[in-house]
Coordinates of N, CA and C in Angstrom, one line a residue:
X139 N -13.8 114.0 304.1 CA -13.9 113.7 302.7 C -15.2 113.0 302.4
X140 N -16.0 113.3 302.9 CA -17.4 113.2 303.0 C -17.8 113.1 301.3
X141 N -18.6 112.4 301.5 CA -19.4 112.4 299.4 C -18.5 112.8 298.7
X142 N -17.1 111.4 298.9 CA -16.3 111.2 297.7 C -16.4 109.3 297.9
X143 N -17.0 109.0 298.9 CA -17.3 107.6 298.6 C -18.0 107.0 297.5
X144 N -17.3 106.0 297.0 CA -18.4 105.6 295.9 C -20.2 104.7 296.4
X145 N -19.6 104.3 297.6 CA -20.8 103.7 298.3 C -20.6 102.2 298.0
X146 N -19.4 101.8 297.7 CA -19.1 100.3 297.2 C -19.2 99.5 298.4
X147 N -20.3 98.9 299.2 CA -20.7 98.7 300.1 C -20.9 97.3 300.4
X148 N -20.8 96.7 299.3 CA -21.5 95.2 299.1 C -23.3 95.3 298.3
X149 N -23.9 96.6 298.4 CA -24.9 96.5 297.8 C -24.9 96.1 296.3
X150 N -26.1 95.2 295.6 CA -26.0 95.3 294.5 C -26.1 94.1 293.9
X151 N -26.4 94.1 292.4 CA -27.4 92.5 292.0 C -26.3 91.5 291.3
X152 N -25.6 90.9 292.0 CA -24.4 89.6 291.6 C -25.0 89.4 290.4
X153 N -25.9 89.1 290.3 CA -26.7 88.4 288.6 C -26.8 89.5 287.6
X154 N -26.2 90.7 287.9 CA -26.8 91.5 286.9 C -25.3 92.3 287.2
X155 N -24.5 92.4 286.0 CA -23.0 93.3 286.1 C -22.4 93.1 284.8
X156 N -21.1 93.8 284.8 CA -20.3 94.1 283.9 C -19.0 93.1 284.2
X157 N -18.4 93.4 283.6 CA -16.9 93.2 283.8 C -16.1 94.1 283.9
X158 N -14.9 94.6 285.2 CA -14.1 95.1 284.8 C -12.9 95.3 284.1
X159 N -12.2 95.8 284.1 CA -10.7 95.4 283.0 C -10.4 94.7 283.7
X160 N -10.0 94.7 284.6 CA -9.4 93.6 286.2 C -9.7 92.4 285.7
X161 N -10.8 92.1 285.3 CA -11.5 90.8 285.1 C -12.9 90.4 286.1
X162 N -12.9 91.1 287.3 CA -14.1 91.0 288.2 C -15.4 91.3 287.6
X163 N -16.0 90.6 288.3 CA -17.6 91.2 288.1 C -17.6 92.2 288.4
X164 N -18.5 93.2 287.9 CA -19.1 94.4 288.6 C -20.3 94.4 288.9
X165 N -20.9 94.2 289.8 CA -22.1 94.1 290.3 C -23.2 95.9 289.9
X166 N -24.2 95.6 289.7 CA -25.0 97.0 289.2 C -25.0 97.7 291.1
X167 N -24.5 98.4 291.2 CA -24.9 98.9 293.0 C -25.5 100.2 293.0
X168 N -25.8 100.7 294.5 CA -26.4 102.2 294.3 C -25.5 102.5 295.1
X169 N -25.4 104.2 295.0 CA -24.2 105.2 295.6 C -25.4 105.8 297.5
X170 N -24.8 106.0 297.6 CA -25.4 106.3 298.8 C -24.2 107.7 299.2
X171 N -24.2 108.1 298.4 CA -23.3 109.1 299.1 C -23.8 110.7 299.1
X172 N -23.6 112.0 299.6 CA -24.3 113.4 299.4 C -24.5 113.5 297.8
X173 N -23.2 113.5 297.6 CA -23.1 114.2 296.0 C -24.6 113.3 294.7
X174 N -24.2 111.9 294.9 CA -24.9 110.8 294.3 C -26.2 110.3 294.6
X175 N -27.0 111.0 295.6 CA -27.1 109.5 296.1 C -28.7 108.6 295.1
X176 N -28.4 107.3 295.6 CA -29.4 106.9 294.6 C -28.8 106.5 293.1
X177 N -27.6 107.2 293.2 CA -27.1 107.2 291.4 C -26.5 105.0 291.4
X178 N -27.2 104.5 290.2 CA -26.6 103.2 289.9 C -25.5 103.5 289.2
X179 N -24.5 102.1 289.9 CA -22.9 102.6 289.0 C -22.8 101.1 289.0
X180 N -21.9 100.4 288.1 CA -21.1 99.2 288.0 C -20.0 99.8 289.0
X181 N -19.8 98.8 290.1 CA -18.5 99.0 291.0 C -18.0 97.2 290.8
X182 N -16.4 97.8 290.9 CA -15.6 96.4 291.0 C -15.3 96.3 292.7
X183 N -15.2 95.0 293.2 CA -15.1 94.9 294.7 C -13.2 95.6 294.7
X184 N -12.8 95.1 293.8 CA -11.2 96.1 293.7 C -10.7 97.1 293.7
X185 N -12.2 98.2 293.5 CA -11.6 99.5 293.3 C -10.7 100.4 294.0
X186 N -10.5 100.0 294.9 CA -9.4 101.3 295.4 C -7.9 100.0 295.3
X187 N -8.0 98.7 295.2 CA -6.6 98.5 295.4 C -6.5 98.5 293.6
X188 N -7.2 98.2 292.6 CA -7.1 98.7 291.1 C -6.7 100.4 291.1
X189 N -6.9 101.5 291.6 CA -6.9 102.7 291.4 C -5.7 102.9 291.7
X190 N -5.2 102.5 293.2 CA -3.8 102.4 293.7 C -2.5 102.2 292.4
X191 N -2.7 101.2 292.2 CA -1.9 100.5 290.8 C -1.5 101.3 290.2
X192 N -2.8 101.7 289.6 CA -3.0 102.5 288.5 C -2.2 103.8 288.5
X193 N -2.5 104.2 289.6 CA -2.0 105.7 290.2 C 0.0 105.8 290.2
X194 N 0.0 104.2 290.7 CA 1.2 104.1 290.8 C 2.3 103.8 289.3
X195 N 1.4 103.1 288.3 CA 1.8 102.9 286.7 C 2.0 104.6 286.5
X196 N 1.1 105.5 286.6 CA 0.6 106.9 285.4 C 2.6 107.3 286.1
X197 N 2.4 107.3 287.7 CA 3.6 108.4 288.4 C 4.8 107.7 288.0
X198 N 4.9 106.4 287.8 CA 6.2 105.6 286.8 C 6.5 106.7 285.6
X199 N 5.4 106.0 285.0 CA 5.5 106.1 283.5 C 6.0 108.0 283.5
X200 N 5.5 109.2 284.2 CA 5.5 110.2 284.1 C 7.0 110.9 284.5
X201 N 8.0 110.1 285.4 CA 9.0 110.0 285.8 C 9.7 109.5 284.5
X202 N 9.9 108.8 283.9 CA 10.0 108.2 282.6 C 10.4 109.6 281.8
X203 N 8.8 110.0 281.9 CA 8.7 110.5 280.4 C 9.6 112.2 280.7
X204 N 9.5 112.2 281.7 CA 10.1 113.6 282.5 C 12.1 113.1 282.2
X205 N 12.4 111.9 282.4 CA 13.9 112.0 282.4 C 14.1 111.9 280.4
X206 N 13.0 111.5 280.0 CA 13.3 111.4 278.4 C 13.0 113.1 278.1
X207 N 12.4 114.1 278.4 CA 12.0 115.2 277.9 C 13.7 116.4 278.2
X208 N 14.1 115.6 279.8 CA 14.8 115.8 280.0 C 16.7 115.8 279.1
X209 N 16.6 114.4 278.5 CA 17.6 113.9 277.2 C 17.5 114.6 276.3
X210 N 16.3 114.6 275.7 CA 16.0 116.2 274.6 C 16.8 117.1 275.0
X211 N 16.4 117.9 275.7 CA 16.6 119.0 275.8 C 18.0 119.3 276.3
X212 N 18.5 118.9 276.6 CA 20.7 118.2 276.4 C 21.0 117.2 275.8
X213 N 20.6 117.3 274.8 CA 21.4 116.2 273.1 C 21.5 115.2 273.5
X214 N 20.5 114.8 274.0 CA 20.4 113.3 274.5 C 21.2 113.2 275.4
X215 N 22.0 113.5 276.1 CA 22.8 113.3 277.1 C 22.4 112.7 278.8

């Protein structure tokens, strides 16, 4: 899985970032990866356990919406 890293490595300028929704800094870093490389991105030091979450909220919420689509379609039952 080569050049799907973001390159979130520790490089990058503490004094100079964003905020994520998380609430972290995002530091300005560079990608060092095939696809990128060289490209500046705001990275949060969280991102893969933020993504994780995330991933895990959407497959809730889609199970949800799948047993409600399911009620419809038998009179609510």
């Amino acid at each position: 899985m080569e050049g799907s890293s973001s390159g979130n490595n520790g490089s990058g300028d503490p004094d100079f970032g964003m905020f994520c929704f998380c609430g972290e800094l995002t530091p300005l870093r560079t990608s060092g990866t095939q696809k990128n490389p060289g490209r500046r991105f705001f990275g949060c030091a969280n991102y893969k356990r933020t993504t994780i979450t995330i991933q895990m909220k959407i497959e809730a919420m889609q199970k949800e919406i799948d047993a409600m689509q399911m009620r419809v379609r038998h009179g609510g039952k």
